[in-house]
CSV table of C-alpha atoms and ligand atoms in Angstrom, one decimal:
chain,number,residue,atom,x,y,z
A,1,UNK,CA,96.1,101.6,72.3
A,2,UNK,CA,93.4,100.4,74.6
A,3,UNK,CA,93.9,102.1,78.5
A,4,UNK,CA,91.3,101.0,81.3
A,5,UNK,CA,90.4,103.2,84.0
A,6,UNK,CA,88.9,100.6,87.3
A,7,UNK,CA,86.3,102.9,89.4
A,8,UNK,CA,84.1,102.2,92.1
A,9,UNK,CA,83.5,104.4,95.0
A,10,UNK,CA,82.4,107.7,95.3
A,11,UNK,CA,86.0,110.0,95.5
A,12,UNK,CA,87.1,107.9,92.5
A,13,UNK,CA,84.4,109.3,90.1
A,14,UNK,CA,85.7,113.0,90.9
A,15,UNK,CA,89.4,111.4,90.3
A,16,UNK,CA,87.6,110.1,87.1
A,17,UNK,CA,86.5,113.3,85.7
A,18,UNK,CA,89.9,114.7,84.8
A,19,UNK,CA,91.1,111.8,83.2
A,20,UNK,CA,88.5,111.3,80.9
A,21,UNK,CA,89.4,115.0,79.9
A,22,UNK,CA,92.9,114.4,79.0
A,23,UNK,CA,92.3,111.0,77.8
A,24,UNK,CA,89.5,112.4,75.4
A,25,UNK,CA,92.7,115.2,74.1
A,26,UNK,CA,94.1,111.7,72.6
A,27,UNK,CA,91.9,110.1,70.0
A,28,UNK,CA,94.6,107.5,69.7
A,29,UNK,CA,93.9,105.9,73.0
A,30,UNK,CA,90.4,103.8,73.5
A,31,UNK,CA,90.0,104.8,77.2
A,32,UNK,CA,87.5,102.2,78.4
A,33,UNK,CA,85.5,102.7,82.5
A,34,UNK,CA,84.9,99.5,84.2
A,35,UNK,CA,82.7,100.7,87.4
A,36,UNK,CA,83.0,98.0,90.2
A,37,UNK,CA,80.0,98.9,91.8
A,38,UNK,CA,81.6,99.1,94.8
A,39,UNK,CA,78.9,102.2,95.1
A,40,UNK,CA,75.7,102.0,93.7
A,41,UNK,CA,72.9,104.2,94.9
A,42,UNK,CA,72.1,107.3,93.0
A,43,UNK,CA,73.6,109.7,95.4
A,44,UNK,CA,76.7,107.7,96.0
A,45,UNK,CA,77.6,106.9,92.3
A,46,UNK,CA,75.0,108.1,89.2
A,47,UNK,CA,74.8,112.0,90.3
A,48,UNK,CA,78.8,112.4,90.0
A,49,UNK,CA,78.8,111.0,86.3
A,50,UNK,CA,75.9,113.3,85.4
A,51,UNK,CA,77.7,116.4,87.6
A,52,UNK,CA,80.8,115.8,86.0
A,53,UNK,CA,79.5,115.2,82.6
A,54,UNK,CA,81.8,111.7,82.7
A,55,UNK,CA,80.6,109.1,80.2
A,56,UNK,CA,78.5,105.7,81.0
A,57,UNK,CA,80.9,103.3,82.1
A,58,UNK,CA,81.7,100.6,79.3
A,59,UNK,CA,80.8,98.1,82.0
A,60,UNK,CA,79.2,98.3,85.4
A,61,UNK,CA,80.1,95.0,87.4
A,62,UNK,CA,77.4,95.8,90.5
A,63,UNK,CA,79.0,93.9,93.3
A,64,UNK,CA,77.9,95.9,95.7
A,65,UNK,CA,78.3,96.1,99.5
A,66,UNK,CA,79.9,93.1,101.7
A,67,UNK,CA,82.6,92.4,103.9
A,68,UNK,CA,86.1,93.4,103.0
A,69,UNK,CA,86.9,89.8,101.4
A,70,UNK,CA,83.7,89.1,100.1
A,71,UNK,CA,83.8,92.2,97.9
A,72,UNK,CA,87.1,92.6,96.6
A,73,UNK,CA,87.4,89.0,95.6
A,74,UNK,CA,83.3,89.4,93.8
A,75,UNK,CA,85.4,92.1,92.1
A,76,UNK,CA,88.4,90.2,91.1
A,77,UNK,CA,86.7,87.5,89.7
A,78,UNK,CA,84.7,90.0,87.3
A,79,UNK,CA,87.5,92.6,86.7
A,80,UNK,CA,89.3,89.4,85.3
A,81,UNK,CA,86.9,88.3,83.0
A,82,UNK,CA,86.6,91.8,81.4
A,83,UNK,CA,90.3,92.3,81.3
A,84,UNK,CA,90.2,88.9,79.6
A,85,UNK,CA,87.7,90.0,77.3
A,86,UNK,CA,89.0,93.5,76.3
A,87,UNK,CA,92.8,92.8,76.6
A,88,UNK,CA,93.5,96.4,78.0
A,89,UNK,CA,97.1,97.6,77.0
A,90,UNK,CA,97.4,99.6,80.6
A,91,UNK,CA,95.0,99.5,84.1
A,92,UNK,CA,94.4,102.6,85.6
A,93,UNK,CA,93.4,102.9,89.2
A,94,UNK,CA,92.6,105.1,91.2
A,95,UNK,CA,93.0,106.0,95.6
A,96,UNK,CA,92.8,103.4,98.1
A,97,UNK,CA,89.4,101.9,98.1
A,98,UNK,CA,88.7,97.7,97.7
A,99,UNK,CA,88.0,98.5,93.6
A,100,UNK,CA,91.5,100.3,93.6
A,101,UNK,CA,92.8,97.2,95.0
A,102,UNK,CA,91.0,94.3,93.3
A,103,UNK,CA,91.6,96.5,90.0
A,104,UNK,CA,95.6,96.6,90.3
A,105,UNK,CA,95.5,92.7,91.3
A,106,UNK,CA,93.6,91.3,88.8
A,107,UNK,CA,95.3,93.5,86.1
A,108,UNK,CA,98.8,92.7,87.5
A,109,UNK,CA,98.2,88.7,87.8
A,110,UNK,CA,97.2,89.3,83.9
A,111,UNK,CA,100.8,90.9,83.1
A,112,UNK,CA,99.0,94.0,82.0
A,113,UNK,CA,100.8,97.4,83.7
A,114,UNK,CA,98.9,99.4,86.2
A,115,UNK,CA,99.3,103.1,86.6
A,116,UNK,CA,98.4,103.8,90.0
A,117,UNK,CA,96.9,107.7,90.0
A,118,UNK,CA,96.7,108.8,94.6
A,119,UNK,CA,100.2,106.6,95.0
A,120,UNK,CA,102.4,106.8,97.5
A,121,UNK,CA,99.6,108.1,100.3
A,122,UNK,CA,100.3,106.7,103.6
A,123,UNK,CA,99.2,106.9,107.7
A,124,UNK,CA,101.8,104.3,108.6
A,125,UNK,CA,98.4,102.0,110.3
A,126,UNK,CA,98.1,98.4,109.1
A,127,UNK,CA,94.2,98.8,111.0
A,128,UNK,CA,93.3,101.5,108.4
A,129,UNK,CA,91.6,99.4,105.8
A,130,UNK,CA,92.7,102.0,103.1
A,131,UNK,CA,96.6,101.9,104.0
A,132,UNK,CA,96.6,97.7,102.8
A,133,UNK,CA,94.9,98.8,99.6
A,134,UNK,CA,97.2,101.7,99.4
A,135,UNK,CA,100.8,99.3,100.0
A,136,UNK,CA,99.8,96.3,97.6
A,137,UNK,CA,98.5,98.5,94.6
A,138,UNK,CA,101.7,100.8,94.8
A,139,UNK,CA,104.0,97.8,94.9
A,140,UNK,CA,101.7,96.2,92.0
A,141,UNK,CA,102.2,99.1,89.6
A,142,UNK,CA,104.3,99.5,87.1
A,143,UNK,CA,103.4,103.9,87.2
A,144,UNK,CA,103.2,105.6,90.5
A,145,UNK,CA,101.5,109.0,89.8
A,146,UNK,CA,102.1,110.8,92.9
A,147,UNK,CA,102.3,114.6,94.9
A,148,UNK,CA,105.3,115.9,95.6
A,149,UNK,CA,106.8,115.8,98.5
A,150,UNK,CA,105.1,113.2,101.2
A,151,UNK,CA,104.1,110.7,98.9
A,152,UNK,CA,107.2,111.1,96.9
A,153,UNK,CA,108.9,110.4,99.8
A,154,UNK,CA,106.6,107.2,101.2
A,155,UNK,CA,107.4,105.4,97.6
A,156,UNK,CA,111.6,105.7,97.6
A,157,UNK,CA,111.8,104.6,101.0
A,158,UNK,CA,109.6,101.8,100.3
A,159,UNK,CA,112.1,100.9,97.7
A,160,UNK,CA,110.3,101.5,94.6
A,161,UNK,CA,112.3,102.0,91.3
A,162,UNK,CA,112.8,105.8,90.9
A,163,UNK,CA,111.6,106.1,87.6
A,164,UNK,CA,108.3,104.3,88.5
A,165,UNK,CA,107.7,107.4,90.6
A,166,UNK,CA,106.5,110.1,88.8
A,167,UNK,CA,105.0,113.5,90.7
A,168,UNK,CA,102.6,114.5,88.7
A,169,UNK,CA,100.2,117.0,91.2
A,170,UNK,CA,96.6,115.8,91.7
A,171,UNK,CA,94.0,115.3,89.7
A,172,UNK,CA,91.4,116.0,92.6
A,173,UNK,CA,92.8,119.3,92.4
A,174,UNK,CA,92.4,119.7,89.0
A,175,UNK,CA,89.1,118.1,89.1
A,176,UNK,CA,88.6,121.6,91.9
A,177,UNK,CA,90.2,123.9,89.5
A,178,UNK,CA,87.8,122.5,86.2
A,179,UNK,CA,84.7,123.0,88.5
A,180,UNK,CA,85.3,125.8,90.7
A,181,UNK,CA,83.2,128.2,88.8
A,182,UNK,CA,80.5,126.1,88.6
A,183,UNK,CA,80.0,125.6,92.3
A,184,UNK,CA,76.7,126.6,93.4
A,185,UNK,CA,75.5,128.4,96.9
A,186,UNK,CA,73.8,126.3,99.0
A,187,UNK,CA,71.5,127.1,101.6
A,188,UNK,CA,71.0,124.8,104.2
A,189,UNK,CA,70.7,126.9,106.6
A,190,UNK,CA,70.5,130.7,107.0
A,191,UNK,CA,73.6,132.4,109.1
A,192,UNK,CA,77.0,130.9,109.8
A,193,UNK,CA,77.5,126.8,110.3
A,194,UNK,CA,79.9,124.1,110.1
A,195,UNK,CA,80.1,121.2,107.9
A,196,UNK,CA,81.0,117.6,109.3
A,197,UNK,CA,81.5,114.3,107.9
A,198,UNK,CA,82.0,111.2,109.4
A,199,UNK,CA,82.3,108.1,107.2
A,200,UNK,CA,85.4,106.0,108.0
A,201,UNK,CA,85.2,102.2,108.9
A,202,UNK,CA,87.7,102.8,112.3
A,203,UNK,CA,85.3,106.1,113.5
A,204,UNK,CA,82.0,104.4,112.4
A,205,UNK,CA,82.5,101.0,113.2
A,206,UNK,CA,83.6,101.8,116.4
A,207,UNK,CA,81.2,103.0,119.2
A,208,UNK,CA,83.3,104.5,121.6
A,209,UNK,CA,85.1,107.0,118.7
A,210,UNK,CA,81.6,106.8,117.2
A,211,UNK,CA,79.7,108.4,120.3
A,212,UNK,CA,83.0,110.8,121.3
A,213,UNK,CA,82.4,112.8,117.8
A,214,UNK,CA,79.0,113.0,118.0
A,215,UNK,CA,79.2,113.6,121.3
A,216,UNK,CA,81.8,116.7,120.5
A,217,UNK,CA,79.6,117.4,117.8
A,218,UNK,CA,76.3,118.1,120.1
A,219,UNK,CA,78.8,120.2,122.2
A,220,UNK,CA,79.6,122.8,119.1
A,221,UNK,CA,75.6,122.8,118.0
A,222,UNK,CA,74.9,124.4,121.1
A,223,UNK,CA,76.9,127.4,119.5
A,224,UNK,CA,77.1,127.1,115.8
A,225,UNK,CA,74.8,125.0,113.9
A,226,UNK,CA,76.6,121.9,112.7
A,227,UNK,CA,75.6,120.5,109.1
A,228,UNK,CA,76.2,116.8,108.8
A,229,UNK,CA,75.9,114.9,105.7
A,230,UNK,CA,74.7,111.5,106.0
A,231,UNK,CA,77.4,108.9,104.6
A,232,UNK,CA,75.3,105.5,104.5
A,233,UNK,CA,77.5,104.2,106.9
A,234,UNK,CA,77.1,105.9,109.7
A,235,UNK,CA,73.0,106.3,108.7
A,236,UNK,CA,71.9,103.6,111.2
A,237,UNK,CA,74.5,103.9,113.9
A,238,UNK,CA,74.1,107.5,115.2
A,239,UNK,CA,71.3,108.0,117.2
A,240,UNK,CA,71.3,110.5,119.9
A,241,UNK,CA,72.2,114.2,117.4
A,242,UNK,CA,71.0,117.2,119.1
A,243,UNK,CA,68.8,119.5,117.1
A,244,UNK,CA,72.2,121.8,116.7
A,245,UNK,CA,72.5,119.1,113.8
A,246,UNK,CA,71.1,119.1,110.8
A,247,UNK,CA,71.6,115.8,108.4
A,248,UNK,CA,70.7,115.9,105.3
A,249,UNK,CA,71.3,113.1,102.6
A,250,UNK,CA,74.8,112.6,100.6
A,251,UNK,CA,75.6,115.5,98.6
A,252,UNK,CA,76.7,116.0,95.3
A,253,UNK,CA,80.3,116.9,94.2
A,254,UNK,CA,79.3,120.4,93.3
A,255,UNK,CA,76.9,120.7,96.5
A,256,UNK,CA,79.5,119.3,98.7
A,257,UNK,CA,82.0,122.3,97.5
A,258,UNK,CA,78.8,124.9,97.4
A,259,UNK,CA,78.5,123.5,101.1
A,260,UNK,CA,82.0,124.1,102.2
A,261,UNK,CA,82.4,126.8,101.1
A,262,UNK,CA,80.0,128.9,102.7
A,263,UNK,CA,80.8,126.8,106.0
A,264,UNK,CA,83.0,128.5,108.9
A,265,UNK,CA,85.4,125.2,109.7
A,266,UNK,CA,85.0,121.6,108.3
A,267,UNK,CA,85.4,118.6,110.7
A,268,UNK,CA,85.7,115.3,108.9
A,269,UNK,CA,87.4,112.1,108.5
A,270,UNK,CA,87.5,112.2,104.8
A,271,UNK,CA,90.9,112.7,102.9
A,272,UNK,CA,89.9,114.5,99.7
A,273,UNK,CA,87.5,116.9,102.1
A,274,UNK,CA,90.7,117.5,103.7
A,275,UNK,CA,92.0,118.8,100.7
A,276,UNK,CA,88.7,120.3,99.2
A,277,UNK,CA,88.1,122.8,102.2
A,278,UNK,CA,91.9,124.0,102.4
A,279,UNK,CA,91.5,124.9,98.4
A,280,UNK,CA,88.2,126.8,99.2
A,281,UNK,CA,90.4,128.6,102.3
A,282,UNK,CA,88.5,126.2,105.1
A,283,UNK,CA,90.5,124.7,108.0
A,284,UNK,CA,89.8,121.4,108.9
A,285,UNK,CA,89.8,119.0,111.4
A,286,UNK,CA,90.8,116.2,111.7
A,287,UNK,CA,88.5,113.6,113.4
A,288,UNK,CA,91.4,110.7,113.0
A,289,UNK,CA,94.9,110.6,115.3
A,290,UNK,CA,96.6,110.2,111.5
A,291,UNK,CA,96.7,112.0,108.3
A,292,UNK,CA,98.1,111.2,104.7
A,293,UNK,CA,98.5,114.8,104.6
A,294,UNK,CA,100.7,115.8,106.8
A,295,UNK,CA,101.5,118.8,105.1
A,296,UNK,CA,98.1,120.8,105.4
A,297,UNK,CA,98.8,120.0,109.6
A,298,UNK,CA,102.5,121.5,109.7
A,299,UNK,CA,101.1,124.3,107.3
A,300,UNK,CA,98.3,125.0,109.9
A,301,UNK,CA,95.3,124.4,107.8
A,302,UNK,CA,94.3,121.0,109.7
A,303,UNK,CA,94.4,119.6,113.3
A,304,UNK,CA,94.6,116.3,114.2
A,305,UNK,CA,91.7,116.2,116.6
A,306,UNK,CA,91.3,112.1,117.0
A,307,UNK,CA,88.0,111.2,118.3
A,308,UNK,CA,88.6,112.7,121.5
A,309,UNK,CA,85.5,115.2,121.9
A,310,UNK,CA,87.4,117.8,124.2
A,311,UNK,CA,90.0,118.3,121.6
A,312,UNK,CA,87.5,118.0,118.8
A,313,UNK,CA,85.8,121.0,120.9
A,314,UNK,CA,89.2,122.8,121.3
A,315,UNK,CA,90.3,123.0,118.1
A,316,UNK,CA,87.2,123.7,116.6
A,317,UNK,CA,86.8,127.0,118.3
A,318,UNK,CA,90.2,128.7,117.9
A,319,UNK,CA,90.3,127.1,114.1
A,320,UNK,CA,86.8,129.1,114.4
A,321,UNK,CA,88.6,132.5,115.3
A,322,UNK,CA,92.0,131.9,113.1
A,323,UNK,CA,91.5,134.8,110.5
A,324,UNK,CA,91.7,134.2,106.9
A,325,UNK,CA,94.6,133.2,105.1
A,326,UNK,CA,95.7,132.7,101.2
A,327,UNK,CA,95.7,129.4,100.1
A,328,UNK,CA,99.2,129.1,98.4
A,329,UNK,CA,99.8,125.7,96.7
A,330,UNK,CA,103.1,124.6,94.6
A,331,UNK,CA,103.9,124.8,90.8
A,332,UNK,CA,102.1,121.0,89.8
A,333,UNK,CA,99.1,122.7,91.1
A,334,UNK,CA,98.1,124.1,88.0
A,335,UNK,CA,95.0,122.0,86.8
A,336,UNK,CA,97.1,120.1,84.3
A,337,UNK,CA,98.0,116.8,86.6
A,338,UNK,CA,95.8,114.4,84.5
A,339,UNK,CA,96.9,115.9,81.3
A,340,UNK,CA,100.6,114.8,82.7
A,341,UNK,CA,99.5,111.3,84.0
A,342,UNK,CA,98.1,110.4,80.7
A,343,UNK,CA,101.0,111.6,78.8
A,344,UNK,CA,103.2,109.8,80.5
A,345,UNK,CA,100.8,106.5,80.5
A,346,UNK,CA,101.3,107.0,76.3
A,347,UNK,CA,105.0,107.5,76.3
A,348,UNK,CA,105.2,104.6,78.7
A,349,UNK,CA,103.4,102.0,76.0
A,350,UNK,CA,105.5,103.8,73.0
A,351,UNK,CA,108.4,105.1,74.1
B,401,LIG,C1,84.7,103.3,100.7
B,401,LIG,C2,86.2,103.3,100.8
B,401,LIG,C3,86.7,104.5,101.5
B,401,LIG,C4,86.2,105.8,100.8
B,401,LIG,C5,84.7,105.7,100.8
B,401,LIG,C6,84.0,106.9,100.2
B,401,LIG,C7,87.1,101.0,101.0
B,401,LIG,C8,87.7,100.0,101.9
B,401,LIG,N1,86.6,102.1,101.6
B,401,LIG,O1,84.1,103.2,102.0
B,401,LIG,O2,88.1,104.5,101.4
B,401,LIG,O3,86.6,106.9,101.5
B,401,LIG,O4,84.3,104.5,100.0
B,401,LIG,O5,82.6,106.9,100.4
B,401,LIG,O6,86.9,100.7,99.8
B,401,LIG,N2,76.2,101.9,100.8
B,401,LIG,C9,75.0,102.5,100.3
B,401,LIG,N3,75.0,102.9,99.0
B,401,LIG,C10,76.0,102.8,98.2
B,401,LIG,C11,77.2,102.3,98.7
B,401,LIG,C12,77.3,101.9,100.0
B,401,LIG,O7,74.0,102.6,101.0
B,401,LIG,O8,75.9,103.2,97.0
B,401,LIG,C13,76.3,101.5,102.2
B,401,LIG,C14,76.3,100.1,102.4
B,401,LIG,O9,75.4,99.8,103.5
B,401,LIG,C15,77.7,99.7,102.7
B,401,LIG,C16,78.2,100.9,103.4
B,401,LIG,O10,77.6,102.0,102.7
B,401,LIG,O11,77.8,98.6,103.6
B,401,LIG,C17,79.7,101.1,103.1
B,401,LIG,O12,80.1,100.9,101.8
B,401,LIG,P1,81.5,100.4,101.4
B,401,LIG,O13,81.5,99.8,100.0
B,401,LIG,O14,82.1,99.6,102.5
B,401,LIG,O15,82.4,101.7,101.2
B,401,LIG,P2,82.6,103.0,102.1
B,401,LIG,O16,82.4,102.8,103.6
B,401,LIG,O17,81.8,104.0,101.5
């Protein structure tokens, strides 16, 4: 039984790792990695496969960066001709990102099934580039590998058959709970700070949103120093940072968590940081007016700051003086979400 797992940006290697775990517990399964190339530098792509010990991918397309049409359809046309090649009994694929969605297309046009691992995630915004990937690969798949709750939710009233929707917990939880005592302290900089991260397409592409952040972000230097990691996409449009702010390049998966988790607050626009800094006890927030995780807001573990620098202030501060809470997290929480997905994936093709 051949199964295909379609990567290409940076959250989808940490996805990855899990998989290729469980996958390996099956020696009857030839799990193959096509790598898009959606991501490509060093620091974006090769130091998460060497982290996370996850195997050279069988192929690596290198399509590279482009506009939104230009690179998924680069992708298509060379995730067909492998698919072609290799005749893959079952697509895997992974989040939201353009190689989620040119992986789940080009398989589905082929008649071959497509387990979609992050389904069901939505912030109800047709601008968010993420939320069309997100609606056409779910409705594309044949396996939606969910969370409970929310996303459960998102995929029946969306109409999808009920036993295409499986919740199966989260493999970037597990890929947390197989690294967690491996995560090293770093030392950026001596004494308390806060981490921030700023890489979406509607706050960097945007100068207005794009100068309100920093702008809140100069603001909170002036009492806590702010550590910023540099996503490449925000590298050449932020200019005026205060000297509050330290940037330093792209981090590694296990630096990132090392990061966090000697950080006071995290403020970010990322989804899986979301997630990452409630797991290591960190509240975050929320540099967007929506969330696909709605549940760590009504829980009280994020705020949904916008880019609105007084509120970014705000919130920041009292999420600053909040006193420490146990993270509690529900029974598919238990580092075993991949092992389930791939299970499932096998009983699916032999039932
Ligand atoms: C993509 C995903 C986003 C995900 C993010 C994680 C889509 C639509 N978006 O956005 O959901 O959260 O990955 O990072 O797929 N660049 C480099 N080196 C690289 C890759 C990119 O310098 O290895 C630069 C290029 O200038 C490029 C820019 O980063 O134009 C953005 O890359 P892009 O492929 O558009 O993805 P992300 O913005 O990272």
């Amino acid at each position: 039984m051949k199964i295909t797992s379609i990567v290409g940006a940076r959250p989808q290697f940490v996805k990855l790792s899990p998989m290729v775990k469980a996958f390996a517990a099956h020696p009857e399964v030839e799990h193959a990695i096509i790598h898009t190339g959606q991501h490509y530098s060093d620091v974006m792509s090769d130091v998460f496969f060497r982290d996370l010990d996850i195997p050279k991918p069988n192929i690596n397309l290198m399509i590279g960066s482009g506009t939104h049409g230009w690179q998924t359809g680069k992708m298509l046309l060379g995730i067909e001709v492998v698919l072609l090649d290799e005749k893959p009994d079952m697509v895997v694929v992974y989040g939201d990102t353009n190689s989620t969605l040119a992986g789940a297309l080009a398989a589905a046009k082929l008649n071959i099934p497509v387990a979609h691992v992050e389904a069901g995630m939505r912030c109800l915004r047709k601008d968010v580039p993420e939320e069309i990937n997100r609606v056409v690969v779910d409705h594309v798949s044949s396996l939606l590998f969910c969370t409970p709750g929310v996303s459960a939710a998102n995929l029946n009233t969306e109409g999808m058959f009920w036993d295409s929707v499986i919740p199966a917990g989260d493999v970037l939880h597990d890929a947390f709970v197989q690294n967690k005592d491996r995560i090293p302290s770093v030392v950026v900089l001596p004494g308390k700070y806060v981490v921030a991260t700023v890489h979406r397409q509607e706050n960097t592409d945007d100068r207005n949103r794009l100068n309100s952040i920093i702008c809140a972000l100069n603001d909170i230097a002036k009492i806590i120093p702010v550590v910023l990691p540099f996503h490449p996409r925000i590298e050449h449009s932020v200019k005026e940072l205060s000297s509050g702010i330290t940037v330093i390049d792209p981090l590694s998966y296990l630096d990132m968590l090392g990061l966090v988790s000697g950080a006071e607050i995290v403020l970010t626009d990322s989804g899986g940081l979301q997630r990452e800094a409630h797991w290591l006890g960190k509240m975050s927030i929320i540099l967007r007016d929506v969330t696909e995780h709605m549940d760590l807001v009504a829980d009280g573990w994020a705020v949904l700051a916008d880019a609105d620098s007084r509120t970014i202030l705000s919130s920041a501060f009292s999420a600053m003086k909040t006193l420490d809470r146990k993270v509690e997290l529900g029974p598919l929480y238990d580092g075993h979400a991949a092992d389930r997905i791939v299970a499932k994936c096998i009983e699916w093709l032999e039932p």
